[in-house]
PDB file of C-alpha atoms in Angstrom:
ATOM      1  CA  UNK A  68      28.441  -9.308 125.960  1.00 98.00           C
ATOM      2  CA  UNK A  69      31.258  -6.680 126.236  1.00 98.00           C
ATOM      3  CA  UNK A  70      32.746  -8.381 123.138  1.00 98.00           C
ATOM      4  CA  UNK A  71      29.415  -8.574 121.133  1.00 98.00           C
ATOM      5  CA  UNK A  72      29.737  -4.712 122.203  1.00 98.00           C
ATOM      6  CA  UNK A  73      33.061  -4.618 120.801  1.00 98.00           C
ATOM      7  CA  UNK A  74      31.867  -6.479 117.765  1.00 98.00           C
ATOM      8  CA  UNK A  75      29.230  -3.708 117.587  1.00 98.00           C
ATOM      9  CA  UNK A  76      31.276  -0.905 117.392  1.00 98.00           C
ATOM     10  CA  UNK A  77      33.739  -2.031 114.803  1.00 98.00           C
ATOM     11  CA  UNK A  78      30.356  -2.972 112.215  1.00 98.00           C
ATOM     12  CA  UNK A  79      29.343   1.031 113.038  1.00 97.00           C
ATOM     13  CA  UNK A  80      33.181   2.006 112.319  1.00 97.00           C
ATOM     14  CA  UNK A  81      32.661   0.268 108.955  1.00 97.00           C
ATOM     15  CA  UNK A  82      29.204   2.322 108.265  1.00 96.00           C
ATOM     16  CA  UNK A  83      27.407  -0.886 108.816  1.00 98.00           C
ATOM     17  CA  UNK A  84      23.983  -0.993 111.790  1.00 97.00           C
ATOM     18  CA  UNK A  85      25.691  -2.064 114.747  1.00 98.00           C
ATOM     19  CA  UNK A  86      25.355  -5.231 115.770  1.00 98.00           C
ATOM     20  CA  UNK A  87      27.631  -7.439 117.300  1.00 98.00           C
ATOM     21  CA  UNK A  88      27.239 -11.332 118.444  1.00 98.00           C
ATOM     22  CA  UNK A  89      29.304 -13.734 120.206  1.00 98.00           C
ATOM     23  CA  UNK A  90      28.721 -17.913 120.517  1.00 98.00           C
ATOM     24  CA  UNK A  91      30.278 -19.654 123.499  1.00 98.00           C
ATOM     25  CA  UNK A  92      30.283 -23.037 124.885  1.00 98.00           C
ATOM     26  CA  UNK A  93      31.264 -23.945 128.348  1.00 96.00           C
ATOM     27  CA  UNK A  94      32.821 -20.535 128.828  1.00 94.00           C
ATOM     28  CA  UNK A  95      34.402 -21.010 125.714  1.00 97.00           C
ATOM     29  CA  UNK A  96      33.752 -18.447 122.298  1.00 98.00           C
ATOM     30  CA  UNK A  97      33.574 -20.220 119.654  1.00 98.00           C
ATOM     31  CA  UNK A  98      32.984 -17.079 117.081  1.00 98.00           C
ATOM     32  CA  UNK A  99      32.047 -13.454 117.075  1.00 98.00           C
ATOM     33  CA  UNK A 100      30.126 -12.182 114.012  1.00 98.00           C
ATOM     34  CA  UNK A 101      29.133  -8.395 113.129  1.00 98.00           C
ATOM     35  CA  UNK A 102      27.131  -6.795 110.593  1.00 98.00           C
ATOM     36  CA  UNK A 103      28.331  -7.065 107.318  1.00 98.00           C
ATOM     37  CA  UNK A 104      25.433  -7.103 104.563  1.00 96.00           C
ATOM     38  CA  UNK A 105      26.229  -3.381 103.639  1.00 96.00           C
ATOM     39  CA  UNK A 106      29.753  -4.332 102.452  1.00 97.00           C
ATOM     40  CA  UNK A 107      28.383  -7.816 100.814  1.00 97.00           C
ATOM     41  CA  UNK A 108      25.414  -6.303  99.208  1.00 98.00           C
ATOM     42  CA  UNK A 109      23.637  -9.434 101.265  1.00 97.00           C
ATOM     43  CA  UNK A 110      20.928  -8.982 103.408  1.00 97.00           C
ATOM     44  CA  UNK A 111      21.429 -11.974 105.293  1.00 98.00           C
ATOM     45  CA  UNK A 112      24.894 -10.742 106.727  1.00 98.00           C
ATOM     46  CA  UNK A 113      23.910 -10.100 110.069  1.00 98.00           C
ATOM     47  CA  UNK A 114      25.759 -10.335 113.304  1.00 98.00           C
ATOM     48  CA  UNK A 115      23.778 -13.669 114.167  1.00 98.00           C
ATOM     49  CA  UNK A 116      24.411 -15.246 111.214  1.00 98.00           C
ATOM     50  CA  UNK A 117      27.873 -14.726 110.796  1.00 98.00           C
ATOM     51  CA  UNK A 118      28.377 -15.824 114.538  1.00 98.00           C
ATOM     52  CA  UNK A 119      26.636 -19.233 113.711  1.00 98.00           C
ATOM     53  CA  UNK A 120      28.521 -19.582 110.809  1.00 98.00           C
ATOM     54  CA  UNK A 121      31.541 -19.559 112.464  1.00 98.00           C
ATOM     55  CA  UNK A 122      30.605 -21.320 115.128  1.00 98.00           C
ATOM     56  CA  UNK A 123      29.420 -24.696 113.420  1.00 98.00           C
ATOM     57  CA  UNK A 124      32.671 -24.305 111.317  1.00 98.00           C
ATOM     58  CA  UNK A 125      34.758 -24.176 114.483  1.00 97.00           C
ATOM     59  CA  UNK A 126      32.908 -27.458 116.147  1.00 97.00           C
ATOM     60  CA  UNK A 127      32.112 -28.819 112.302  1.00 98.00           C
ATOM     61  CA  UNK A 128      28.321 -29.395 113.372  1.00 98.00           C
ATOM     62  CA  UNK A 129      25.579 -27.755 112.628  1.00 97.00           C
ATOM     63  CA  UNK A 130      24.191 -27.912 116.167  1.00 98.00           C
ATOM     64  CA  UNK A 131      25.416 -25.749 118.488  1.00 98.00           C
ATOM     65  CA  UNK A 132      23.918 -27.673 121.504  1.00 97.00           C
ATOM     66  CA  UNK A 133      24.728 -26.269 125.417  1.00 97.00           C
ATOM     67  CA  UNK A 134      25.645 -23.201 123.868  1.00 98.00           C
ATOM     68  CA  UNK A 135      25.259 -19.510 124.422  1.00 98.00           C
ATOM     69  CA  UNK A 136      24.747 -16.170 121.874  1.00 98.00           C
ATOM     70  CA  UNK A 137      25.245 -12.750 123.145  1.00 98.00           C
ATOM     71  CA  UNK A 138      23.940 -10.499 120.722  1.00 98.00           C
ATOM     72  CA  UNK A 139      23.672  -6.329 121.257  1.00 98.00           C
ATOM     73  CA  UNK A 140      20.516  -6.021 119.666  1.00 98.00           C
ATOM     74  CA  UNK A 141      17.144  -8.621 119.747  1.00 98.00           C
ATOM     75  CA  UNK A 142      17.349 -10.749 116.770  1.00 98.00           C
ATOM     76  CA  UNK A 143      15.184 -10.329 113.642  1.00 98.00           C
ATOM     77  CA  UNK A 144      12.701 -13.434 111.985  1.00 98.00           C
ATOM     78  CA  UNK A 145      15.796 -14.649 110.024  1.00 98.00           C
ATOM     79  CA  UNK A 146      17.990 -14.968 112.957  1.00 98.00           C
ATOM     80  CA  UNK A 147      15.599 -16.031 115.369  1.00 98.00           C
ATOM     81  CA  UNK A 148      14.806 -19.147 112.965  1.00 98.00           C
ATOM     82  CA  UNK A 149      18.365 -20.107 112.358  1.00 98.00           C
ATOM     83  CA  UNK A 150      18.951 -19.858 116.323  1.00 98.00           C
ATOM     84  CA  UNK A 151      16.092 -22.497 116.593  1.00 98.00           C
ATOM     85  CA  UNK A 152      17.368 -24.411 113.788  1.00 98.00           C
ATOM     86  CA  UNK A 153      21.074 -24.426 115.341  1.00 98.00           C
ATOM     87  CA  UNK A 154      19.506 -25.353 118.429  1.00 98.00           C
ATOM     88  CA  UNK A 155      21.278 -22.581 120.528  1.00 98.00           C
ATOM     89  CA  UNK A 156      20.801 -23.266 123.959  1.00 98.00           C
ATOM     90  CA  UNK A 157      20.874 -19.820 125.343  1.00 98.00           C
ATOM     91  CA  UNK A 158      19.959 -16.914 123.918  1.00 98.00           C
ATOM     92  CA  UNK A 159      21.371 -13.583 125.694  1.00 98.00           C
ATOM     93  CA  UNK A 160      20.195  -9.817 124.147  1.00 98.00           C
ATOM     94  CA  UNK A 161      21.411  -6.670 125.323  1.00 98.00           C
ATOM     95  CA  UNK A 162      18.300  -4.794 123.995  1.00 98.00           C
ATOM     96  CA  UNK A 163      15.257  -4.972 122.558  1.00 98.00           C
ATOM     97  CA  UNK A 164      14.505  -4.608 118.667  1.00 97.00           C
ATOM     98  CA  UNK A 165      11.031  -2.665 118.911  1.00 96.00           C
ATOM     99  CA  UNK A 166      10.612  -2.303 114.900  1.00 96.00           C
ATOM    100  CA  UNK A 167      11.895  -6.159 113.734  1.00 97.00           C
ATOM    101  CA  UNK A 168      12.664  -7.857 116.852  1.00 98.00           C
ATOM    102  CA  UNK A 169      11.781 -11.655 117.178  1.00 98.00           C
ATOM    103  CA  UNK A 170      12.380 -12.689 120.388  1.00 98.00           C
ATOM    104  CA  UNK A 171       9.131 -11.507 122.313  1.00 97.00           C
ATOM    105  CA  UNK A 172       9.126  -7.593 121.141  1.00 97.00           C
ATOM    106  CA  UNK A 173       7.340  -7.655 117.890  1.00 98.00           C
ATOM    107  CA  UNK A 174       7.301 -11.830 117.274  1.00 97.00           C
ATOM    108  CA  UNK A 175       7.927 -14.745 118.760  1.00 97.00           C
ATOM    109  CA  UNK A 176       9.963 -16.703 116.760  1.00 98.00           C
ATOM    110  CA  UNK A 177      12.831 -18.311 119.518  1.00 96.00           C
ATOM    111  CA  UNK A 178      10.312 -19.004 122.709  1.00 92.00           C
ATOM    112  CA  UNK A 179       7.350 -19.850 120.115  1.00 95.00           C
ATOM    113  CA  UNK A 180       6.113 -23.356 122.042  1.00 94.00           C
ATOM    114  CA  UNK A 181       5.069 -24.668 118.620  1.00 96.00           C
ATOM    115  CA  UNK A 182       8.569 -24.555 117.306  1.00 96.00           C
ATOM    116  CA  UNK A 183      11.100 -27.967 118.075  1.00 95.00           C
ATOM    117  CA  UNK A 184      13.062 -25.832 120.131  1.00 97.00           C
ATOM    118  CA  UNK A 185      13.068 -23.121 122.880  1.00 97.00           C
ATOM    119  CA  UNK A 186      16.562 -21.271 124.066  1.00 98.00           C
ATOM    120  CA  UNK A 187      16.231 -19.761 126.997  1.00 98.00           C
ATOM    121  CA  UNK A 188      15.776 -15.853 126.669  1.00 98.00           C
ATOM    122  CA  UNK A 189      17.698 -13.032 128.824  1.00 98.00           C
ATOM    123  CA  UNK A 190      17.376  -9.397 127.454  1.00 98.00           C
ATOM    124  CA  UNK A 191      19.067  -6.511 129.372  1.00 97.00           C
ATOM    125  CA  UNK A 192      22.701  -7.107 129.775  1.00 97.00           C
ATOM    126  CA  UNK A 193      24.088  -3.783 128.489  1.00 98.00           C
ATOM    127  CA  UNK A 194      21.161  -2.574 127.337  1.00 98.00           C
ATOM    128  CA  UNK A 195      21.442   1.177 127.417  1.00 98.00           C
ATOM    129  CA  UNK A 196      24.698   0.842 126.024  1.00 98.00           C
ATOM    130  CA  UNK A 197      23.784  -1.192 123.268  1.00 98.00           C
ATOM    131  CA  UNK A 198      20.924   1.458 122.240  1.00 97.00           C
ATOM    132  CA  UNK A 199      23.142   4.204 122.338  1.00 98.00           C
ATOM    133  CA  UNK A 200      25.251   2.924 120.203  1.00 98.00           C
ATOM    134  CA  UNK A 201      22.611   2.435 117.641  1.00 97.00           C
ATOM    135  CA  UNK A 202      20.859   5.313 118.174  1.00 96.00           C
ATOM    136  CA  UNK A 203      23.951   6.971 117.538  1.00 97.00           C
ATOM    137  CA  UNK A 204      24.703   5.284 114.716  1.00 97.00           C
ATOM    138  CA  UNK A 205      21.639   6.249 113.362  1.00 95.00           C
ATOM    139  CA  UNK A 206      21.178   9.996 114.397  1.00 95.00           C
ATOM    140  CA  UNK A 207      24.841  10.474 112.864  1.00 93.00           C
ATOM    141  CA  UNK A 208      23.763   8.931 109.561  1.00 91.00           C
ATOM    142  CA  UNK A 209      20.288  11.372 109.525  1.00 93.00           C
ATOM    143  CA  UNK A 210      22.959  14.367 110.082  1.00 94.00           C
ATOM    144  CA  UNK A 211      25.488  13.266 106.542  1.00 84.00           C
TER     145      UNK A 211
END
């Protein structure tokens, strides 16, 4: 996580919502991914999604199987399906997403029983950190 962090803070350095991500497998990282849809006028460059991309390059399959994101902030509806989809095994959030978040804050979306696939679901792991940093971000962009 202290690399999704890391991740995190470099997105906010480039005036982009902080979020960073991280994909590992068997202690392994296989990407790290940040915000980026500010620079690529695309509003699917989130952290999540450039992790996963990454990461299925790296292993050249589009399942990432017995493996682990860390992500700073709870994922949205997009991310949450293509973490089902990729069939990430474990699914580790530093904190929770109370306006978008679809991981058990506002939807359920990754743990929805109906879905093909459940990751296992950990939020907390630098969690006040992780919401200061966008909180920060944020209360420094109201004061421009």
């Amino acid at each position: 996580m202290r690399m999704a962090m890391e991740e995190a803070a470099a997105a906010a350095e480039a005036g982009e919502i902080p979020v960073g991500a991280v994909i590992t497998r068997n202690g392994e990282i296989l990407s790290r991914g940040r915000n980026d849809n500010r620079a690529r006028n695309n509003p699917t460059g989130h952290a999540e999604l450039n992790a996963i991309q990454r990461a299925t390059e790296a292993i050249g399959n589009e399942r990432l199987v017995n493996c682990t994101l860390f992500v700073t902030k709870e994922p949205c509806a997009m991310c949450a399906g293509a973490i089902v989809h990729a069939r990430i095994a474990r699914l580790v959030i530093a904190a929770e997403d109370e306006k978008y978040g679809a991981c058990g804050t506002v939807l359920s979306v990754c743990g929805n029983e109906r879905l093909n696939h459940i990751p296992g679901i950990e939020f907390g792991l630098l969690r006040d950190e992780s919401a200061r940093l966008i909180s920060d971000f944020f209360r420094k962009l109201r004061e421009k």
